[in-house]
């Protein structure tokens, strides 16, 4: 490289999530201030690499984005290794490789969830210098103890549960709240425990409606005036209804208790990140720049046992981080009388 | 009355709403501190008068409830003048009158919505000394310019809309949000205007999906990257779907734009009231105590042109306060480019 | 004017305040969408007119600023009619008039507090087509019942008071909180009443420390575990200390009760405006555009008895809107046992 | 113990902090539901053991306290091993030991900061079965990576910094904000990094005013319109002024830049805990009950490398956990251009 400045690209792909801009800022400021690199923002995820849509990220452009939700670079769900027209695969990876070179990039930071990290891993195998930064509100990326976006999401869910308590109490009702989490129940578990949920249902723990109904009837028998049921959207069920609507209907049927449901939806993934997520995203972003400086490519930034570190990208792909059977917070919940439906 | 202290009852009926406790405190503290009255809290709305379930409200009990959501007295939806077994009406009003006398009450404060004020009016005709205090998040009680609960509800809705902006922008989507409002669109109008909604649909303004679709396509044509559509739950529609889900589906069908819906639900009516609602509820409660002191019974507390006043209860019943065709905020919205679907 | 578009300027002057951007957006969008005007933003208050620093405000530039605190135009405290070098007055008004004409402006919207409206009035007398829009967190502009910024400020103060309650209660302390308000005690009165303050001290009501101490000792005697004292910064006192520090010190001296003070400071005037302030600022801005369209110059937008209207600018200058002796909220407070120190 | 139920006491001592009630609930519910113990709440810290003031904590009493700030048990700063009259030490520890036995306690949970854990350690040496639970917003207890209260405190500080940005930007000012932290700068470091602070001053890093002034002048030279300076209250200085006021004055003197200060104060330690603090306090409380069940006395609950564990109480006393010179977040800050004044 000689006297030439290193030149890196950053993109965000997949669903949006609070903290992406903080991570972009973390990568960019560290790259510019500490390592004297040039930084290109790539617009709309991998699409921006296919169509060569980029924007120079100067220090000034990176100022003031720490607190913004969403992503200033835009995002898309394009999966270059799966793109095809009919049965004919399109050579998107080839185009990306060519454009990566034409843009003069020395490295590429990919901020995204499970799908994005899988693509990042495949691009690394194609010879690109890739560093992955994990993000998802679902907190289910394999290899890292936590992802940014999760703290914001579960705090929003907790705030909603706080509000439901007063209505539930005034009307002596069962309130069911469905929170996000397709495969993993982390948001339900954490918001349920921090919001004082009485029943918490997550995909990782088999539940029966009889067991849920029995918990609620027992609470009714000992004169608890109301109950809060927190449900992950990905809960398995024999119904096309949303998880929240299904569980509420079954509770009404089995217990006769007055029951209402709330589906929290997209409000969980938008808006300004919590301070915790800003710190975490900043740490992840800064470490990605450091990994590039050390030429440790083909890696993903991760949090392990309280320290920021990295793991090989090819270990991440195709896996998912679920709540384990011996999860300590679940055990604490059980010991305090929370019902998990099993 | 001679040397005997005046003795008043307070109840809350109908749906819960932020600020009820502030109103109870306003009535109670003013009655005790200023007018040296005794105050009985009546439990679970009119049921508590049928079953004589009451609690003495001392100054100590009234301390610390200003900020609490829900109602410390509980509520119920019992409508004593409509109670019946089969075709046989039950004499609930008779029971209430008897118990009112046996409890030694000199006056009764009824905190509630349209239904509650109608019952209050009928009880006044039965000879009870009744003062009504209007409350509803829907802000649709006839005779008062505003009700407490509304400010909290539309601020929560605005906060949700704020969060949706970042997701909408990151993904270039149309985001539809359904907020509360069965008959009246006040929450949709106010949260839509304060949240920067691009389309606002309320029951009072006839809309066509063609018009809505045209607004959204025009925004798309001038490269606005996303749109926010705010919808009142009570919107008329040819569908069993919720208003939000229906409008989102039709938008997808007519425009082909990527569209997602959020149904905000019960989070709008719970939790701690805003400072504005605390002040309003306190003013309403304090004025109810003053009306009793002045023996102005058969009245409902109301806000008119910025001042707290009262109106006869029998003018309120059976009416509802809707957004009028010449509403000034709707006109302002139109002048700024907001689409109301007509 | 014939076929030529009308061309208007907007500036913000004086202290910043939540809602200024919402007002700028209200003026601008209404002017562009409804009245087909051209809109110039003038940078840094009246300085921008002296130095001809402006920015074209397009509809795109006005999008997304509704929720932002501060002012995108910047502000300054330059008072053109008071500018001088030594004893020699500088002809800033002359420069402003010349630049107003060179910029081709047909009207000028001045968003600001008491000082700004006074300048606006003087410029109107110089022949400029001026419309004033009142803003201040202190809520003390004469001629309007309310100004935007106030709602946000007193909600922030209320939230702070909410937090102090738990500390006060755990430690059985007197907590003194000083909130903003140089001449008028509106923030103290409203946050005190919505935050459940036990003592509220405002500049408009003469207080004695003996009376304050007696209130607090009486609360202590009847076993109230703690007390909250809300103090306006502009409270008269024989001390160079801040009002909060002074009152806390005197309370300690006179009562011996454990007392702590908090000076809330600048956090009250920053950040995103409440939904209420966004609506109010939007209404004020939109009405300013309407006044220009109707050529009602030399006026200030105002809220009177619940309706947006206008008053002559020359009635506003040099006056201030204080809490009156017969203020209804003060009376309600007294009736509920709040001590105002008199 | 045979068939007799185990009987435990819980007290909270020292300064209040968000999450204490969540910890009390965690201990109490786990003890009752899982281990079938009896639970006594001891009122006002160690004073309650000296004066035998207790309250039976039933499951019902523990419901609904998860979200409350402060402590339902009250607190005091009595240090029984330091109590004396004149030079004569009072035998408070003897009284405590006697009352512990008379109350029939089998174990005692002490929730508190550094001072409380030291007392707990001394009581353990006197033969009491003690388990410590660390709490402090300052996050400076030796032996645990984090304490509850800290997350809430630094999120409140971050929110305040967010608000200051808009005012700073509108007026082109330097804004100095003083946050809590007597010995350790954790709140300043975390809120500074999550709030986008430009200068962060903590007691652990030697600063010079020249260096601070140089950072700010450099920002001014490259046309950054404003700066945010975050200062820990415990910063060493040659002045009786508060740290924030001192730093602001020096900045004005050395740079001539318009500078304002805000002292955040007690609002940082009150109010409802964040979801993160509720979870952490629940985990700590539940683990304390488990330690008692396992008869692991003389220990303090701690978080180490992401897992809840315990350490011997006598290792904790007299030490304090400071920011180390090689702190990773400080390094990240430096790499991104944050000035730490050295």
mmCIF file of N, CA and C in Angstrom, chain C residues 247-301:
data_model
loop_
_atom_site.group_PDB
_atom_site.id
_atom_site.type_symbol
_atom_site.label_atom_id
_atom_site.label_comp_id
_atom_site.label_asym_id
_atom_site.label_seq_id
_atom_site.Cartn_x
_atom_site.Cartn_y
_atom_site.Cartn_z
ATOM 1 N N UNK C 247 -32.900 29.304 48.922
ATOM 2 C CA UNK C 247 -34.066 28.795 49.650
ATOM 3 C C UNK C 247 -33.699 27.543 50.458
ATOM 4 N N UNK C 248 -32.879 26.669 49.877
ATOM 5 C CA UNK C 248 -32.480 25.454 50.595
ATOM 6 C C UNK C 248 -31.702 25.812 51.856
ATOM 7 N N UNK C 249 -30.796 26.775 51.713
ATOM 8 C CA UNK C 249 -29.977 27.178 52.861
ATOM 9 C C UNK C 249 -30.860 27.756 53.975
ATOM 10 N N UNK C 250 -31.798 28.606 53.587
ATOM 11 C CA UNK C 250 -32.685 29.221 54.590
ATOM 12 C C UNK C 250 -33.565 28.169 55.270
ATOM 13 N N UNK C 251 -34.035 27.192 54.487
ATOM 14 C CA UNK C 251 -34.861 26.134 55.078
ATOM 15 C C UNK C 251 -34.057 25.363 56.117
ATOM 16 N N UNK C 252 -32.835 25.005 55.751
ATOM 17 C CA UNK C 252 -31.970 24.297 56.700
ATOM 18 C C UNK C 252 -31.818 25.115 57.983
ATOM 19 N N UNK C 253 -31.586 26.418 57.801
ATOM 20 C CA UNK C 253 -31.327 27.288 58.953
ATOM 21 C C UNK C 253 -32.560 27.375 59.855
ATOM 22 N N UNK C 254 -33.725 27.561 59.237
ATOM 23 C CA UNK C 254 -34.939 27.808 60.025
ATOM 24 C C UNK C 254 -35.589 26.543 60.561
ATOM 25 N N UNK C 255 -35.425 25.414 59.869
ATOM 26 C CA UNK C 255 -36.154 24.211 60.288
ATOM 27 C C UNK C 255 -35.254 23.101 60.789
ATOM 28 N N UNK C 256 -33.983 23.126 60.414
ATOM 29 C CA UNK C 256 -33.119 22.013 60.785
ATOM 30 C C UNK C 256 -33.401 20.737 60.002
ATOM 31 N N UNK C 257 -34.356 20.782 59.080
ATOM 32 C CA UNK C 257 -34.655 19.590 58.279
ATOM 33 C C UNK C 257 -33.555 19.361 57.247
ATOM 34 N N UNK C 258 -33.250 18.088 56.975
ATOM 35 C CA UNK C 258 -32.269 17.740 55.954
ATOM 36 C C UNK C 258 -32.804 18.193 54.595
ATOM 37 N N UNK C 259 -32.063 19.044 53.906
ATOM 38 C CA UNK C 259 -32.568 19.694 52.688
ATOM 39 C C UNK C 259 -31.516 19.646 51.586
ATOM 40 N N UNK C 260 -31.942 19.337 50.368
ATOM 41 C CA UNK C 260 -31.027 19.314 49.231
ATOM 42 C C UNK C 260 -31.627 20.120 48.090
ATOM 43 N N UNK C 261 -30.752 20.719 47.252
ATOM 44 C CA UNK C 261 -31.286 21.492 46.125
ATOM 45 C C UNK C 261 -30.837 20.913 44.785
ATOM 46 N N UNK C 262 -31.651 21.132 43.777
ATOM 47 C CA UNK C 262 -31.330 20.788 42.391
ATOM 48 C C UNK C 262 -31.647 22.004 41.536
ATOM 49 N N UNK C 263 -30.678 22.414 40.701
ATOM 50 C CA UNK C 263 -30.896 23.533 39.778
ATOM 51 C C UNK C 263 -31.050 22.916 38.396
ATOM 52 N N UNK C 264 -32.247 22.930 37.837
ATOM 53 C CA UNK C 264 -32.500 22.119 36.644
ATOM 54 C C UNK C 264 -31.766 22.649 35.396
ATOM 55 N N UNK C 265 -31.731 23.959 35.236
ATOM 56 C CA UNK C 265 -30.909 24.554 34.193
ATOM 57 C C UNK C 265 -31.332 24.298 32.756
ATOM 58 N N UNK C 266 -30.330 24.266 31.883
ATOM 59 C CA UNK C 266 -30.561 24.317 30.440
ATOM 60 C C UNK C 266 -31.298 23.119 29.855
ATOM 61 N N UNK C 267 -31.342 21.997 30.587
ATOM 62 C CA UNK C 267 -32.057 20.838 30.030
ATOM 63 C C UNK C 267 -33.523 21.173 29.755
ATOM 64 N N UNK C 268 -34.049 22.227 30.409
ATOM 65 C CA UNK C 268 -35.449 22.610 30.209
ATOM 66 C C UNK C 268 -35.735 23.233 28.848
ATOM 67 N N UNK C 269 -34.708 23.693 28.142
ATOM 68 C CA UNK C 269 -35.015 24.412 26.900
ATOM 69 C C UNK C 269 -34.561 23.666 25.649
ATOM 70 N N UNK C 270 -33.996 22.475 25.815
ATOM 71 C CA UNK C 270 -33.483 21.765 24.660
ATOM 72 C C UNK C 270 -34.318 20.553 24.296
ATOM 73 N N UNK C 271 -33.933 19.910 23.219
ATOM 74 C CA UNK C 271 -34.522 18.635 22.841
ATOM 75 C C UNK C 271 -35.801 18.763 22.059
ATOM 76 N N UNK C 272 -36.342 17.614 21.693
ATOM 77 C CA UNK C 272 -37.530 17.539 20.853
ATOM 78 C C UNK C 272 -38.738 18.111 21.597
ATOM 79 N N UNK C 273 -39.549 18.931 20.902
ATOM 80 C CA UNK C 273 -40.747 19.488 21.547
ATOM 81 C C UNK C 273 -41.796 18.405 21.827
ATOM 82 N N UNK C 274 -42.600 18.602 22.863
ATOM 83 C CA UNK C 274 -43.747 17.719 23.095
ATOM 84 C C UNK C 274 -44.704 17.829 21.911
ATOM 85 N N UNK C 275 -45.595 16.839 21.801
ATOM 86 C CA UNK C 275 -46.606 16.877 20.737
ATOM 87 C C UNK C 275 -47.433 18.160 20.842
ATOM 88 N N UNK C 276 -47.760 18.569 22.061
ATOM 89 C CA UNK C 276 -48.524 19.801 22.268
ATOM 90 C C UNK C 276 -47.810 21.006 21.671
ATOM 91 N N UNK C 277 -46.511 21.117 21.936
ATOM 92 C CA UNK C 277 -45.754 22.252 21.398
ATOM 93 C C UNK C 277 -45.601 22.173 19.876
ATOM 94 N N UNK C 278 -45.520 20.967 19.356
ATOM 95 C CA UNK C 278 -45.435 20.836 17.892
ATOM 96 C C UNK C 278 -46.731 21.333 17.242
ATOM 97 N N UNK C 279 -47.861 20.957 17.857
ATOM 98 C CA UNK C 279 -49.157 21.399 17.321
ATOM 99 C C UNK C 279 -49.267 22.922 17.420
ATOM 100 N N UNK C 280 -48.953 23.459 18.593
ATOM 101 C CA UNK C 280 -49.092 24.903 18.808
ATOM 102 C C UNK C 280 -48.174 25.674 17.855
ATOM 103 N N UNK C 281 -46.933 25.228 17.737
ATOM 104 C CA UNK C 281 -45.982 25.924 16.860
ATOM 105 C C UNK C 281 -46.426 25.826 15.397
ATOM 106 N N UNK C 282 -46.973 24.679 15.030
ATOM 107 C CA UNK C 282 -47.483 24.514 13.663
ATOM 108 C C UNK C 282 -48.648 25.467 13.413
ATOM 109 N N UNK C 283 -49.569 25.540 14.378
ATOM 110 C CA UNK C 283 -50.710 26.456 14.253
ATOM 111 C C UNK C 283 -50.241 27.903 14.130
ATOM 112 N N UNK C 284 -49.303 28.303 14.983
ATOM 113 C CA UNK C 284 -48.785 29.680 14.960
ATOM 114 C C UNK C 284 -48.106 29.964 13.616
ATOM 115 N N UNK C 285 -47.280 29.016 13.166
ATOM 116 C CA UNK C 285 -46.572 29.222 11.904
ATOM 117 C C UNK C 285 -47.537 29.331 10.729
ATOM 118 N N UNK C 286 -48.500 28.405 10.697
ATOM 119 C CA UNK C 286 -49.467 28.406 9.590
ATOM 120 C C UNK C 286 -50.266 29.706 9.582
ATOM 121 N N UNK C 287 -50.609 30.179 10.775
ATOM 122 C CA UNK C 287 -51.398 31.404 10.852
ATOM 123 C C UNK C 287 -50.581 32.626 10.423
ATOM 124 N N UNK C 288 -49.288 32.592 10.709
ATOM 125 C CA UNK C 288 -48.427 33.697 10.252
ATOM 126 C C UNK C 288 -48.445 33.788 8.725
ATOM 127 N N UNK C 289 -48.394 32.628 8.053
ATOM 128 C CA UNK C 289 -48.455 32.632 6.584
ATOM 129 C C UNK C 289 -49.796 33.186 6.107
ATOM 130 N N UNK C 290 -50.860 32.814 6.821
ATOM 131 C CA UNK C 290 -52.196 33.293 6.456
ATOM 132 C C UNK C 290 -52.283 34.818 6.631
ATOM 133 N N UNK C 291 -51.719 35.327 7.724
ATOM 134 C CA UNK C 291 -51.716 36.778 7.961
ATOM 135 C C UNK C 291 -50.984 37.510 6.832
ATOM 136 N N UNK C 292 -49.879 36.930 6.379
ATOM 137 C CA UNK C 292 -49.140 37.550 5.270
ATOM 138 C C UNK C 292 -50.001 37.560 4.009
ATOM 139 N N UNK C 293 -50.624 36.395 3.759
ATOM 140 C CA UNK C 293 -51.492 36.296 2.572
ATOM 141 C C UNK C 293 -52.594 37.357 2.618
ATOM 142 N N UNK C 294 -53.093 37.599 3.830
ATOM 143 C CA UNK C 294 -54.164 38.603 3.993
ATOM 144 C C UNK C 294 -53.597 40.018 4.145
ATOM 145 N N UNK C 295 -52.278 40.109 4.083
ATOM 146 C CA UNK C 295 -51.576 41.391 4.236
ATOM 147 C C UNK C 295 -51.917 42.097 5.543
ATOM 148 N N UNK C 296 -52.106 41.295 6.617
ATOM 149 C CA UNK C 296 -52.316 41.885 7.943
ATOM 150 C C UNK C 296 -50.970 42.018 8.630
ATOM 151 N N UNK C 297 -50.228 43.041 8.262
ATOM 152 C CA UNK C 297 -48.876 43.208 8.784
ATOM 153 C C UNK C 297 -48.884 43.998 10.088
ATOM 154 N N UNK C 298 -47.718 44.016 10.743
ATOM 155 C CA UNK C 298 -47.629 44.722 12.016
ATOM 156 C C UNK C 298 -48.383 44.001 13.126
ATOM 157 N N UNK C 299 -48.558 42.709 12.956
ATOM 158 C CA UNK C 299 -49.315 41.925 13.928
ATOM 159 C C UNK C 299 -48.468 40.802 14.504
ATOM 160 N N UNK C 300 -48.912 40.288 15.657
ATOM 161 C CA UNK C 300 -48.287 39.087 16.232
ATOM 162 C C UNK C 300 -49.353 38.018 16.366
ATOM 163 N N UNK C 301 -48.998 36.782 15.984
ATOM 164 C CA UNK C 301 -49.891 35.648 16.188
ATOM 165 C C UNK C 301 -50.084 35.450 17.693
#
